[in-house]
Amino acid sequence: MDLTIIVPTYNEGPNVVELLRRIGGVLDGRDFEVLFVDDSTDDTPAIVRAAAAASPFPVRLLHRDRPVDGLGGAVLEGFRMARAPWCLVMDGDLQHPPEAIPSLLERADAGDVDIVVASRYAAGGTSTGLADATRTTVSRASTLLTKSMFPRKLAGCSDPMTGFFLVDRGALDLDALHPRGFKILLEILARRQLRIGEVPFSFAQRHAGASKASFRQGLRFLTQLTALRFGRMSAFALVGGFGAVVNLAIMWGLMRLGVEYVVAAVIASEVTIIGNFLLLEYLVFADMRAESGLMRHRFAKSFLFNNAEAMIRIPVLWLLVEATHISAVLAAALTLIAAFIVRFVFHALVVYAPRRSTRAAAAAAARRRVRLGAER
């Protein structure tokens, strides 16, 4: 077997049979398998199992009851389970047409690339399957932003945001990948310099079902991009900056309604403490949640720390306003900046620290790997 087709799915049942039919039609005579990594909450797993039983080629299913890291995490699980050295990743909604697979394989057969990207923006490709002009504009703007932040690693790639690509699994460091949300190709290309080839394809309309794109996925992308380029601390700063703007806006609005500035600062702080925790939970530290205990425990640590920090910061705010007579909003901004590093250190080393049992298990696994390596 020389090819594993990895299809991450979320409630894509109506597309499964047609997808497999078309894959079989273009790869007839080739030794390959299809691996569905499924996070669905509907009957998609049952549909995959029924289709697998009737399929003339191997079809496997990994259903994740507790999905981790979204579509990117599903693809990473697929890489780990793949039986073939080359892995082709494609969506399950038929917007990535199976008829383009032979051209990706042909490009890989040249032997001079580690990864072949199916590009909407290479000569001959189209993005007509995007829902409307707004999504097309957002897609192109995101591509330009991404390429500008990784000009060397993405020099040979016109479409780093696509989810349709073929990769030599041996060229990847799977342990170094920390996917967040949809953009697994960006994660792969930004982590290691790879030899990139491209083939054009036409991004099709969905066969059935609804798009999974959302504002939340947009936030995930921005956080992923910031973390890849500048590290986790900058992603934390992005969330913190957003929270600071919201904090100041709430404080300003309450003061306009006649609320005294110290009371307004307290209310604004409580609202943004909760909001920032949710953003940190699902964007910045998403890859650390599984090892750091229960969400309610993390929230308690974060909430108590941030309130303790606010109990110090707000009196400092009062001193700045009363002693220097600067604007209350400016004083609040200065105190928020000063608190940033302390917040980051506490969350990284305390709130999202792995539990002792997890650390012990990781250490034992590392010792086993060393022992097995010595035996070989």
PDB file of C-alpha atoms in Angstrom, residues 95 120 125-132 136 201-205:
ATOM      1  CA  GLN A  95     -15.299  20.604  -2.579  1.00  0.00           C
ATOM      2  CA  ARG A 120      -6.962  27.244  -5.938  1.00  0.00           C
ATOM      3  CA  GLY A 125      -7.069  26.742 -10.458  1.00  0.00           C
ATOM      4  CA  THR A 126     -10.330  28.370  -9.350  1.00  0.00           C
ATOM      5  CA  SER A 127     -12.106  29.138  -6.073  1.00  0.00           C
ATOM      6  CA  THR A 128     -15.660  29.188  -7.402  1.00  0.00           C
ATOM      7  CA  GLY A 129     -16.860  26.913  -4.593  1.00  0.00           C
ATOM      8  CA  LEU A 130     -16.433  29.644  -1.983  1.00  0.00           C
ATOM      9  CA  ALA A 131     -19.881  30.741  -0.849  1.00  0.00           C
ATOM     10  CA  ASP A 132     -19.734  34.395  -1.908  1.00  0.00           C
ATOM     11  CA  THR A 136     -13.372  34.836  -1.524  1.00  0.00           C
ATOM     12  CA  PHE A 201      -7.579  22.481  -8.894  1.00  0.00           C
ATOM     13  CA  SER A 202     -11.061  23.917  -9.036  1.00  0.00           C
ATOM     14  CA  PHE A 203     -12.627  24.335  -5.607  1.00  0.00           C
ATOM     15  CA  ALA A 204     -16.113  22.920  -6.111  1.00  0.00           C
ATOM     16  CA  GLN A 205     -19.514  23.542  -4.569  1.00  0.00           C
TER      17      GLN A 205
END
